[in-house]
Tab-separated table of C-alpha atoms and ligand atoms in Angstrom:
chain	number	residue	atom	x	y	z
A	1	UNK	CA	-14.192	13.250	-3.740
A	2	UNK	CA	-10.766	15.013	-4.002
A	3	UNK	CA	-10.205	18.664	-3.782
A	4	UNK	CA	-7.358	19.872	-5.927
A	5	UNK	CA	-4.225	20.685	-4.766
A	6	UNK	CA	-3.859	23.442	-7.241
A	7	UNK	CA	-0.915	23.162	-10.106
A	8	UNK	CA	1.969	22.888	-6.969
A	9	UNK	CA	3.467	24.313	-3.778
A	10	UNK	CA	1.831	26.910	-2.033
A	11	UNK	CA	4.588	28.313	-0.555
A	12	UNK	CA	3.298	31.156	1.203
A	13	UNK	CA	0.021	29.800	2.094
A	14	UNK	CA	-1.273	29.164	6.188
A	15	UNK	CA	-1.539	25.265	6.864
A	16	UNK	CA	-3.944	24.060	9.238
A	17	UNK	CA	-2.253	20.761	11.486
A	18	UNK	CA	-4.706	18.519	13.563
A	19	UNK	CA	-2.863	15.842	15.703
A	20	UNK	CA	-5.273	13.551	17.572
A	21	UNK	CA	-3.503	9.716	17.241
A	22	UNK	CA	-3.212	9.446	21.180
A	23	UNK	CA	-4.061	11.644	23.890
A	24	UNK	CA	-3.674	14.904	23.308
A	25	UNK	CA	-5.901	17.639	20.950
A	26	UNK	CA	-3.656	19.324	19.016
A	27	UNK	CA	-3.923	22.022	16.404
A	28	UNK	CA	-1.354	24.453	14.991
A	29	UNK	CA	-1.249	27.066	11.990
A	30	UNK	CA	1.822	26.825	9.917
A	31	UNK	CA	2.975	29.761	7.429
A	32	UNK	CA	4.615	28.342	3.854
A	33	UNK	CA	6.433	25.644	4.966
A	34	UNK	CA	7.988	25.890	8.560
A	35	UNK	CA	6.901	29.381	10.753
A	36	UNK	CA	4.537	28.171	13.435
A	37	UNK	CA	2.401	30.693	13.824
A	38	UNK	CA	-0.012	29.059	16.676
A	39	UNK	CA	0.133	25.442	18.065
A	40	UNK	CA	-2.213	24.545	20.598
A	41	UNK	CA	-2.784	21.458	22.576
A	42	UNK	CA	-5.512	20.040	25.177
A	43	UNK	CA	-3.631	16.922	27.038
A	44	UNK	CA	-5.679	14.428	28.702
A	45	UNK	CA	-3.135	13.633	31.120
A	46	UNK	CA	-5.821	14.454	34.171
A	47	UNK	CA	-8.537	12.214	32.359
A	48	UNK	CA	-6.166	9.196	32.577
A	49	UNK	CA	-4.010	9.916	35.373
A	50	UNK	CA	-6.086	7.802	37.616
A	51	UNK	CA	-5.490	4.625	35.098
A	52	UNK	CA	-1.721	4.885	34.780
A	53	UNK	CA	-2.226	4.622	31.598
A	54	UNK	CA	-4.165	5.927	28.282
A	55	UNK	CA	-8.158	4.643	28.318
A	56	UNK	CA	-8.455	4.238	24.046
A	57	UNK	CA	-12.407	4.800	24.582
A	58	UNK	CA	-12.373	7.657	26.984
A	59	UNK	CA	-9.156	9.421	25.262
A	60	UNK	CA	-11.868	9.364	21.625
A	61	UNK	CA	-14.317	10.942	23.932
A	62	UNK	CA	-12.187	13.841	24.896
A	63	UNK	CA	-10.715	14.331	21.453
A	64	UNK	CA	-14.423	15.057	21.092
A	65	UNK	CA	-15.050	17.323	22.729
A	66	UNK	CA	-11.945	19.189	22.573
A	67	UNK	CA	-11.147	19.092	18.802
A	68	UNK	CA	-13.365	22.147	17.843
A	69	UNK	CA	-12.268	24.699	20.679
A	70	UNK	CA	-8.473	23.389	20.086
A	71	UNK	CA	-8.925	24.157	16.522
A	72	UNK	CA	-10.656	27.788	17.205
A	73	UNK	CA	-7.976	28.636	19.409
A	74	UNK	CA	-5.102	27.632	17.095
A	75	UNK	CA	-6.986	30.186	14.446
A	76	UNK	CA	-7.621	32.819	17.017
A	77	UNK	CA	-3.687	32.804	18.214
A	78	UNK	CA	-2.280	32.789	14.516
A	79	UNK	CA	-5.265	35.924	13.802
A	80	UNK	CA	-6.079	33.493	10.699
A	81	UNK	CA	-9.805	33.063	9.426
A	82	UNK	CA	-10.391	29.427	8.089
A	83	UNK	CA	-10.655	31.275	4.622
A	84	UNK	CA	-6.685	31.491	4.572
A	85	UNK	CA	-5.907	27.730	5.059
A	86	UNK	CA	-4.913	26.425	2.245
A	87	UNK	CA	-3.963	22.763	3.234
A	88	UNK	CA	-5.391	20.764	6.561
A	89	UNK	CA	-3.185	18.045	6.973
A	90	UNK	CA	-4.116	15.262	9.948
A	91	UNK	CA	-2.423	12.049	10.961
A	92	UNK	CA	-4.075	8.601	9.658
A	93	UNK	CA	-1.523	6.880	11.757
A	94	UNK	CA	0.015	5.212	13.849
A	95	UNK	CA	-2.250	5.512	16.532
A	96	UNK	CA	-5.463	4.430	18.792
A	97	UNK	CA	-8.083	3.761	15.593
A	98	UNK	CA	-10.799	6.089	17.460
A	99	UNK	CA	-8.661	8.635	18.539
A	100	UNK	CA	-7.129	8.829	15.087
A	101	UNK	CA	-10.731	8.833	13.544
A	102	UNK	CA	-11.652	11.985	15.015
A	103	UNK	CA	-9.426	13.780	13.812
A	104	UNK	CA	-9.541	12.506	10.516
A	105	UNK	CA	-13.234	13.227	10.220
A	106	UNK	CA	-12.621	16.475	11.598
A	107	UNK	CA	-10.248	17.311	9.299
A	108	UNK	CA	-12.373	16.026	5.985
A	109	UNK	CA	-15.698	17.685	7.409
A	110	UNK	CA	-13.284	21.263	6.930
A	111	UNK	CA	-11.960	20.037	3.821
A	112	UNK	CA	-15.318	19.204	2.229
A	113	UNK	CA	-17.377	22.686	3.520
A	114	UNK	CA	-14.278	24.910	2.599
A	115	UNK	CA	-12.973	23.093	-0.525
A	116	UNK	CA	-9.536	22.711	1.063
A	117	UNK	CA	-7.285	20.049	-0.098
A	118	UNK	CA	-6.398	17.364	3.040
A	119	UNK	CA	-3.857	15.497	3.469
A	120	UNK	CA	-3.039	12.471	5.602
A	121	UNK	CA	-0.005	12.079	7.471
A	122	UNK	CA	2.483	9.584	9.127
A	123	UNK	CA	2.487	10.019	13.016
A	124	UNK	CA	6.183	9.441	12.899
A	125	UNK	CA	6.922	11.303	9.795
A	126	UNK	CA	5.694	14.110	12.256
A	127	UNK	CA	8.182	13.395	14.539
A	128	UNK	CA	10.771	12.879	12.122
A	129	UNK	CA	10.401	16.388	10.726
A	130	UNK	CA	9.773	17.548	15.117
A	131	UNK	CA	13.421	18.966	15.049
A	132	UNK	CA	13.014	20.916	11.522
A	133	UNK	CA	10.725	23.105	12.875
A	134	UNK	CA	13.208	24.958	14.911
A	135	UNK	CA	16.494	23.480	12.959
A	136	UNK	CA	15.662	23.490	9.341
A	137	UNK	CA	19.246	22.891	7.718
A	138	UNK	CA	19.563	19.590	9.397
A	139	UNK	CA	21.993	17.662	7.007
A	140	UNK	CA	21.266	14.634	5.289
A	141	UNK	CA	21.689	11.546	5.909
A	142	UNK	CA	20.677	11.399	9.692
A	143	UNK	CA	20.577	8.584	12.003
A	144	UNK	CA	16.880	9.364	13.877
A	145	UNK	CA	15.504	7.977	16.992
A	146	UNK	CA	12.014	7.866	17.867
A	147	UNK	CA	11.626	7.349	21.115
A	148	UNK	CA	7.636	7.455	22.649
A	149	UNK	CA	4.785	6.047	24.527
A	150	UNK	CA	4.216	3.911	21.757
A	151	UNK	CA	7.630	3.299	19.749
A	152	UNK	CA	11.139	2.854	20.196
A	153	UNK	CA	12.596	2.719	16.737
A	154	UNK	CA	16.152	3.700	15.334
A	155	UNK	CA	15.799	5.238	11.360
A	156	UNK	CA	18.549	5.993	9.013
A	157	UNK	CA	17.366	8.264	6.282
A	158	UNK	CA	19.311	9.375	3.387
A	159	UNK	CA	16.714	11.738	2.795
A	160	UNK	CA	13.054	13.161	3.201
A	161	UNK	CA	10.880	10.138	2.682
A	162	UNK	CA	13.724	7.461	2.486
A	163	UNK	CA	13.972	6.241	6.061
A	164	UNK	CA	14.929	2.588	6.656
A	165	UNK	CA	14.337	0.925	10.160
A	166	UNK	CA	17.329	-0.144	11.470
A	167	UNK	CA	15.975	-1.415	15.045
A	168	UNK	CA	12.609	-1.278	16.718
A	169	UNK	CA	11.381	-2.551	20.213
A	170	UNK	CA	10.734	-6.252	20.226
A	171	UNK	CA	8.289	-5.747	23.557
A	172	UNK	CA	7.237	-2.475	25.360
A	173	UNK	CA	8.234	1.108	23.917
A	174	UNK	CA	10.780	3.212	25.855
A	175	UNK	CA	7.519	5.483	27.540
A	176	UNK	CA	5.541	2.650	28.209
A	177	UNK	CA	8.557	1.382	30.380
A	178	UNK	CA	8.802	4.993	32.221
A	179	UNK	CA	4.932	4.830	32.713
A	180	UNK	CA	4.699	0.797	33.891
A	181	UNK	CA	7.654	1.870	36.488
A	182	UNK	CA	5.912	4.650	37.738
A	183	UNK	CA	2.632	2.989	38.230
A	184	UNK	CA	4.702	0.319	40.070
A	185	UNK	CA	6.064	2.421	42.661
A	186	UNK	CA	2.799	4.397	43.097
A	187	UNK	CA	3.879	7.846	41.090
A	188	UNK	CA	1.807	9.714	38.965
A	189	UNK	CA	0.829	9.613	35.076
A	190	UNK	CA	2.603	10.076	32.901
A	191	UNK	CA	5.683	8.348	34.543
A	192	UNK	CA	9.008	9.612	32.249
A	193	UNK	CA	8.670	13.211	33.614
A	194	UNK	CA	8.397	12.619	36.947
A	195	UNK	CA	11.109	9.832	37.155
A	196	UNK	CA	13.290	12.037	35.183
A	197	UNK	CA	12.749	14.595	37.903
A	198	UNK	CA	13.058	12.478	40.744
A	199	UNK	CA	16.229	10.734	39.326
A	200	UNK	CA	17.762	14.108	38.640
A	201	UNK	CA	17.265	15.179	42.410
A	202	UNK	CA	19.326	11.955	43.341
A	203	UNK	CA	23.102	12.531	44.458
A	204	UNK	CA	23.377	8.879	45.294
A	205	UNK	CA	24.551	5.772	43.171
A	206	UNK	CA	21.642	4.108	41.021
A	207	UNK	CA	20.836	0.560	41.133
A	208	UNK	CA	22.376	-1.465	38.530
A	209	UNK	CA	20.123	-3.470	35.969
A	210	UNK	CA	21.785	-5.434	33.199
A	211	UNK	CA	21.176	-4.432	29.771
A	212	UNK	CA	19.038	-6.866	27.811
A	213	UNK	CA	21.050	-8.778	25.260
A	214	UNK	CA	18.561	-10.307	22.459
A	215	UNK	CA	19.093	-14.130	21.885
A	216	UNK	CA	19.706	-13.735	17.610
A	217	UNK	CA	22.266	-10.974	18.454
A	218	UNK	CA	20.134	-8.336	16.580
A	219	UNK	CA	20.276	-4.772	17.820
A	220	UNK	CA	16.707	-4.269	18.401
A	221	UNK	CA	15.648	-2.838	21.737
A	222	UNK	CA	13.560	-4.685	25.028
A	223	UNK	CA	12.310	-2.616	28.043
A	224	UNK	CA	10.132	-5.530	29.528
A	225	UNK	CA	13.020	-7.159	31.703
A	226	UNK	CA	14.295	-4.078	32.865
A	227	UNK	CA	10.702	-3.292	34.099
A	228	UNK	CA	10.466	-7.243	35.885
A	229	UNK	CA	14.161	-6.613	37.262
A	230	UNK	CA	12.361	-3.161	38.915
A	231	UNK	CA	9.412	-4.978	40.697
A	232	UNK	CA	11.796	-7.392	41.881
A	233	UNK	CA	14.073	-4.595	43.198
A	234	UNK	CA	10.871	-2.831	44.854
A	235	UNK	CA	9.339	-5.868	46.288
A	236	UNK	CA	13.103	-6.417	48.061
A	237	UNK	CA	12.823	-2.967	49.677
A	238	UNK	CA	9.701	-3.335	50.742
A	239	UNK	CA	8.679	-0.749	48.883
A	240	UNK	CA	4.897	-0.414	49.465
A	241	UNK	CA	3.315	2.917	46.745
A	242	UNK	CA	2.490	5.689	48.795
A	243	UNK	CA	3.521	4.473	52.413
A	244	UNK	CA	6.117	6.712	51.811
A	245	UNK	CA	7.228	10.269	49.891
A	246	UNK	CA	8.744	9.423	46.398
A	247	UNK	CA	12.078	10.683	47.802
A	248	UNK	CA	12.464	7.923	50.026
A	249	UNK	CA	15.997	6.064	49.929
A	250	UNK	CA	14.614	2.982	49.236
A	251	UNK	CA	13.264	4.346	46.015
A	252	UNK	CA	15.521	6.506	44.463
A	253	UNK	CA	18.382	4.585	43.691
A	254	UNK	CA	15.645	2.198	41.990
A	255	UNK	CA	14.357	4.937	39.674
A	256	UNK	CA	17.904	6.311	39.117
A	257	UNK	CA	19.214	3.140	38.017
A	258	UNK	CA	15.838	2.586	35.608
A	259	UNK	CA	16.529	5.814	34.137
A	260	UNK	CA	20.346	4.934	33.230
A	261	UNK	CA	19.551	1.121	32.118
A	262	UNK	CA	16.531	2.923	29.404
A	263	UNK	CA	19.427	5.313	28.668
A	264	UNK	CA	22.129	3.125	28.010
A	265	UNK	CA	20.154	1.146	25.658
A	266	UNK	CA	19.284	3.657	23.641
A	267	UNK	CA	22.696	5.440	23.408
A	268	UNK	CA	24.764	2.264	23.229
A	269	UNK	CA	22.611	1.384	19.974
A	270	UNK	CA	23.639	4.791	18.316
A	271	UNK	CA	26.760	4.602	18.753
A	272	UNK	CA	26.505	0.852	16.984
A	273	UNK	CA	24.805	2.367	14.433
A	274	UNK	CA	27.262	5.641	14.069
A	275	UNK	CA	30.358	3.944	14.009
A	276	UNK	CA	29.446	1.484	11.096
A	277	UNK	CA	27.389	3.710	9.378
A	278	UNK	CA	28.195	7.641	9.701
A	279	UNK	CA	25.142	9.865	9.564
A	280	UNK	CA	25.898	14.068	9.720
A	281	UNK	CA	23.613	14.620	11.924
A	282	UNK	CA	21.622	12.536	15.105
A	283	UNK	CA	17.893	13.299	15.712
A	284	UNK	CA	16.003	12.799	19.063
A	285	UNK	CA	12.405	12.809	18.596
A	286	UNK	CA	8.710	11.942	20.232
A	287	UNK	CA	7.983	12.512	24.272
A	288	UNK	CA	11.238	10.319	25.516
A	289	UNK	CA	13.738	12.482	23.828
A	290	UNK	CA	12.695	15.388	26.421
A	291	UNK	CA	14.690	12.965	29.056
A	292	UNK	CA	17.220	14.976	30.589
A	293	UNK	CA	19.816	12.005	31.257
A	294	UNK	CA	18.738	10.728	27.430
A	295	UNK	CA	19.960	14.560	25.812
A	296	UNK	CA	23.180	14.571	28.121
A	297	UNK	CA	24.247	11.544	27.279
A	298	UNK	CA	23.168	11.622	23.105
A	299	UNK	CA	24.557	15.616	23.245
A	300	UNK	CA	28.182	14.079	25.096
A	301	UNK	CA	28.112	10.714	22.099
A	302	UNK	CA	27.792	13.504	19.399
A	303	UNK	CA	30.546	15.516	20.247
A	304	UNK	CA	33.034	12.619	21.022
A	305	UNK	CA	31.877	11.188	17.371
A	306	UNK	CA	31.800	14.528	15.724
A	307	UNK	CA	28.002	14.098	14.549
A	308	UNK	CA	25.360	16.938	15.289
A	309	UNK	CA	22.556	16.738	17.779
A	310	UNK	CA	19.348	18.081	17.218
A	311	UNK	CA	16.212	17.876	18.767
A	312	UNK	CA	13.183	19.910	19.042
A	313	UNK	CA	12.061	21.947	22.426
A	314	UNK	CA	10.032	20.251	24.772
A	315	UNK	CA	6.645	20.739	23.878
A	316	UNK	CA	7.276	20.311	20.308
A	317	UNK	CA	8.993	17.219	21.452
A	318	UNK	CA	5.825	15.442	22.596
A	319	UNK	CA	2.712	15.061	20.310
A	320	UNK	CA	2.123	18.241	18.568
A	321	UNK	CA	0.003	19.530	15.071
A	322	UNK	CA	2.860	21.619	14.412
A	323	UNK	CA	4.946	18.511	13.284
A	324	UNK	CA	2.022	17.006	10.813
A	325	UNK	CA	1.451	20.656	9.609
A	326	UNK	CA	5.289	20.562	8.839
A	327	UNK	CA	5.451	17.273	7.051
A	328	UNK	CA	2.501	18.058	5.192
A	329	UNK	CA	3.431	21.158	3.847
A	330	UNK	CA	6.570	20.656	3.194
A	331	UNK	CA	7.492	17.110	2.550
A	332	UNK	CA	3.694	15.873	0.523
A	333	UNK	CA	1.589	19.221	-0.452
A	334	UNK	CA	4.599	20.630	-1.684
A	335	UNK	CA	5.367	18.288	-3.963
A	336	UNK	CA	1.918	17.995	-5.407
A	337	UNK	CA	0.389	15.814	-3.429
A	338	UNK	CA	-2.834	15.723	-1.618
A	339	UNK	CA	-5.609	12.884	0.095
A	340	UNK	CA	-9.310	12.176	-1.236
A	341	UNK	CA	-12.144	12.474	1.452
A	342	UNK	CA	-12.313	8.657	1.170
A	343	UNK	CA	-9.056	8.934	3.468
A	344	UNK	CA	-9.207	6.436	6.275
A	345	UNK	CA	-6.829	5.500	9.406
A	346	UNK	CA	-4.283	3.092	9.425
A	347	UNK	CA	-3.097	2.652	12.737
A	348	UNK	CA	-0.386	0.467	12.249
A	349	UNK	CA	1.439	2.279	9.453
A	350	UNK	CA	5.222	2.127	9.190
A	351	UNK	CA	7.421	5.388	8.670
A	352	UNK	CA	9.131	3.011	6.517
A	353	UNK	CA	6.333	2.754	4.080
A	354	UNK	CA	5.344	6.753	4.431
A	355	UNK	CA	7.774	7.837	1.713
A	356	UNK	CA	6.499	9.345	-1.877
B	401	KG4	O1	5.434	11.434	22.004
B	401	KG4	P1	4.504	11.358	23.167
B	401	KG4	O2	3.928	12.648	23.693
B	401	KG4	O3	3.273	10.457	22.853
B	401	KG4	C1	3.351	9.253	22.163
B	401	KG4	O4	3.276	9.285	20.911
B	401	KG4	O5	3.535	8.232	22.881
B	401	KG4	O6	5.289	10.575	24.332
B	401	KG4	C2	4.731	10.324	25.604
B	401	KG4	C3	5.717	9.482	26.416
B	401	KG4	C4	5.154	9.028	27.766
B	401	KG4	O7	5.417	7.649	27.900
B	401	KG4	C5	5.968	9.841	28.770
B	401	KG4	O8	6.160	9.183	30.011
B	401	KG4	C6	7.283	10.029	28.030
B	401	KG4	O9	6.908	10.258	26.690
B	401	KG4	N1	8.077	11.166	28.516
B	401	KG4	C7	9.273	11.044	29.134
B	401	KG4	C8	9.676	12.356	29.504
B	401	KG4	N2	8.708	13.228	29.095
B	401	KG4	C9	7.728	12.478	28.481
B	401	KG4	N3	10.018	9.958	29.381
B	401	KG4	C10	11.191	10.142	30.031
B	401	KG4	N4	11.639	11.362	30.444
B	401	KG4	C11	10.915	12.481	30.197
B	401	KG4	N5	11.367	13.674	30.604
B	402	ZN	ZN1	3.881	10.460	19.118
C-alpha cells in the first residue's frame, strides 16, 4: 500500500526521523527541510560494553524496547503531536538486518495508522547530509569522507544524489580499528573516544607504524595491519590489560602512534584525491570524524589547499535521526518521492546506488 506524498514538497511541514541501523535508538523532529527541532537518542554502549563490541541480537532487542519511548520523547521535546508529521523517514540500510528491521516496522506501523507517507533512507546518505544540518550552503562538488564503525569510504559528489566512491576499506573500517585496539589493551567500549582522549593527554613521542601500501597501487584504505603491528607492539611491552592504569608509559606511546598511523591514512588519501581532483569544499562525517587529531589535521590540509572544512558537532556526528530526517525531507520527499509499506531493509546498500 502507498500513502501519497501529496502533489510535492512540504516545505513547512514537521518530519519525523527514526535511526535504528546499529546501536543506538534514535528519533528527531525536523521543521521544512533542515531546523531540528528535537533529536533524541538511547545508545547501547552499556549493553555491549562488556563484549567490546556490538551483539547484532541483543542490540535488536534494545532497539525494542527503546524505539517507542525514544520516539515519544523526540515528540514531547519538539511540543509536536503525531498529527503534525507529515513525512517519517527511516533508514533501510546499511546496517545490522534486525536492528534495521525495527525501525523499519516501526516506522510503517505509524505510516499505516496515521496515513503518513514513509520513506526509506540510505544510512550514509544520512551522514552525507550530517554536516548540512548545521552548514547548509556547503558548495558543490565536495570530496566526503565517511569514516565509522562500519565504513571507511572516500565520495566525490558533484551534487545531491551523485556521489561516486573513490576508495573504500579493503578489510576493517576506521572504528572497528579504534574499538579492536582498545579491546586489545583492556580499555573500554567504544574504543575511538577513549584512545582519542588518552592519546591527547600524551606529551611524549608516539610509536611509529608504517602506513599500509596496497599491492595493485589503488588508494583504497586497510586498518587490519596496523591493528597486528599494535598486538605485536603490546605483547613486546609486556603489556598485560588492566595490570596497569591506561596511562602507563608502556601504553601510551602505543595508542598515540595508532591514533596518528589511522590519521595519516585518512588525510594522506585526501590530499591524493584534492590535488588531482579539486572539490570546494571537504566533508568529515559518521562517529570517526569526532577524532580530535583526525579534525586538526583535515582543518590544517584545508587551509594549506584552500578547500573548506565542514563537519557536523559531535553528537550529530555519530548515528543520529536528525541526519535521515534531513535527507528525507530534503533530498527524496521534496522532490516527490516517497516508499510503499512493502519497504524492506537492505543492509548492504551502497551510497553510490542511493541517488534519484
Ligand atoms: O557513526 P557511528 O556512531 O556508528 C556507526 O555507524 O558505526 O560510529 C561509531 C564509531 C565507533 O567505532 C567509535 O569508536 C568511533 O566511531 N568514534 C571515534 C571517536 N568517537 C567515536 N573514533 C575515534 N575518535 C573519536 N573521538
Ligand atoms: Zn553510521
Amino acid at each position: 500500500m502507498r500513502v501519497d506524498a501529496g502533489s510535492g514538497p512540504a516545505l513547512t511541514a514537521l518530519t519525523l526521523g527514526i535511526e535504528t541501523s546499529c546501536d543506538d535508538t534514535s528519533a528527531a523532529v525536523l521543521h521544512g527541510q533542515g531546523r531540528i527541532l528535537s533529536s533524541v537518542g538511547s545508545s547501547q554502549t552499556a549493553l555491549h560494553a562488556p563484549f567490546g563490541g556490538i551483539g547484532p541480537e541483543l542490540a535488536s532487542r534494545a532497539h525494542l524496547a527503546n524505539i517507542r519511548p525514544v520516539v515519544a520523547e523526540a515528540l514531547r521535546q519538539a511540543s509536536a503531536g503525531l498529527d503534525q508529521i507529515r513525512l517519517v523517514a527511516v533508514p533501510r540500510g546499511p546496517g545490522l538486518i534486525g536492528s534495521l528491521l525495527v525501525g523499519i516496522n516501526y516506522a510503517k506501523a505509524l505510516c499505516y495508522s496515521r496515513q503518513i507517507p514513509l520513506l526509506g533512507v540510505n544510512h550514509l546518505e544520512g551522514h552525507f547530509f550530517s554536516p548540512f544540518l548545521e552548514h547548509p550552503k556547503i558548495e558543490f562538488p565536495v570530496l566526503c569522507l565517511i569514516v565509522s564503525g562500519g565504513h571507511t569510504s572516500l565520495y566525490f559528489a558533484r551534487d545531491f544524489g551523485r556521489y561516486e566512491l573513490l576508495a573504500a576499506t579493503r578489510d576493517d573500517a576506521a572504528g572497528e580499528a579504534f574499538d579492536k585496539v582498545a579491546k586489545m589493551a583492556g580499555l573500554p567500549y567504544p574504543g575511538g573516544p577513549v584512545i582519542d582522549k588518552l592519546a591527547g593527554q600524551f606529551d611524549g613521542a608516539g610509536h611509529r607504524f608504517a602506513l599500509p601500501r596496497l599491492s595493485d597501487g589503488s588508494d583504497d584504505f586497510s586498518f587490519s595491519g596496523i591493528k597486528t603491528a599494535v598486538l605485536y607492539a603490546l605483547a613486546r611491552e609486556g603489556w598485560q590489560p588492566g595490570e596497569a592504569p591506561p596511562e602507563d608509559p608502556r601504553l601510551m606511546p602505543i595508542l598515540k602512534g595508532f591514533q596518528e598511523a589511522v590519521v595519516e591514512q585518512l588525510v594522506t588519501r585526501m590530499e591524493g584525491f584534492i590535488r588531482r581532483r579539486p572539490p570546494r569544499s571537504l566533508l568529515l562525517c559518521g562517529g570517526v570524524a569526532c577524532n580530535s587529531l583526525l579534525r586538526r589535521r583535515s582543518l590544517a590540509l584545508g587551509e594549506r589547499l584552500g578547500v573548506p572544512v565542514h563537519y557536523p558537532s559531535p553528537a550529530l556526528t555519530t548515528d543520529n535521526a536528525a541526519m535521515v530526517a534531513r535527507v528525507g525531507a530534503f533530498h527524496h520527499f521534496g522532490r516527490g518521492r516517497s516508499d510503499s509499506l512493502d519497504l524492506n531493509a537492505d543492509t548492504a546498500w551502497s551510497l553510490e546506488a542511493a541517488g534519484p
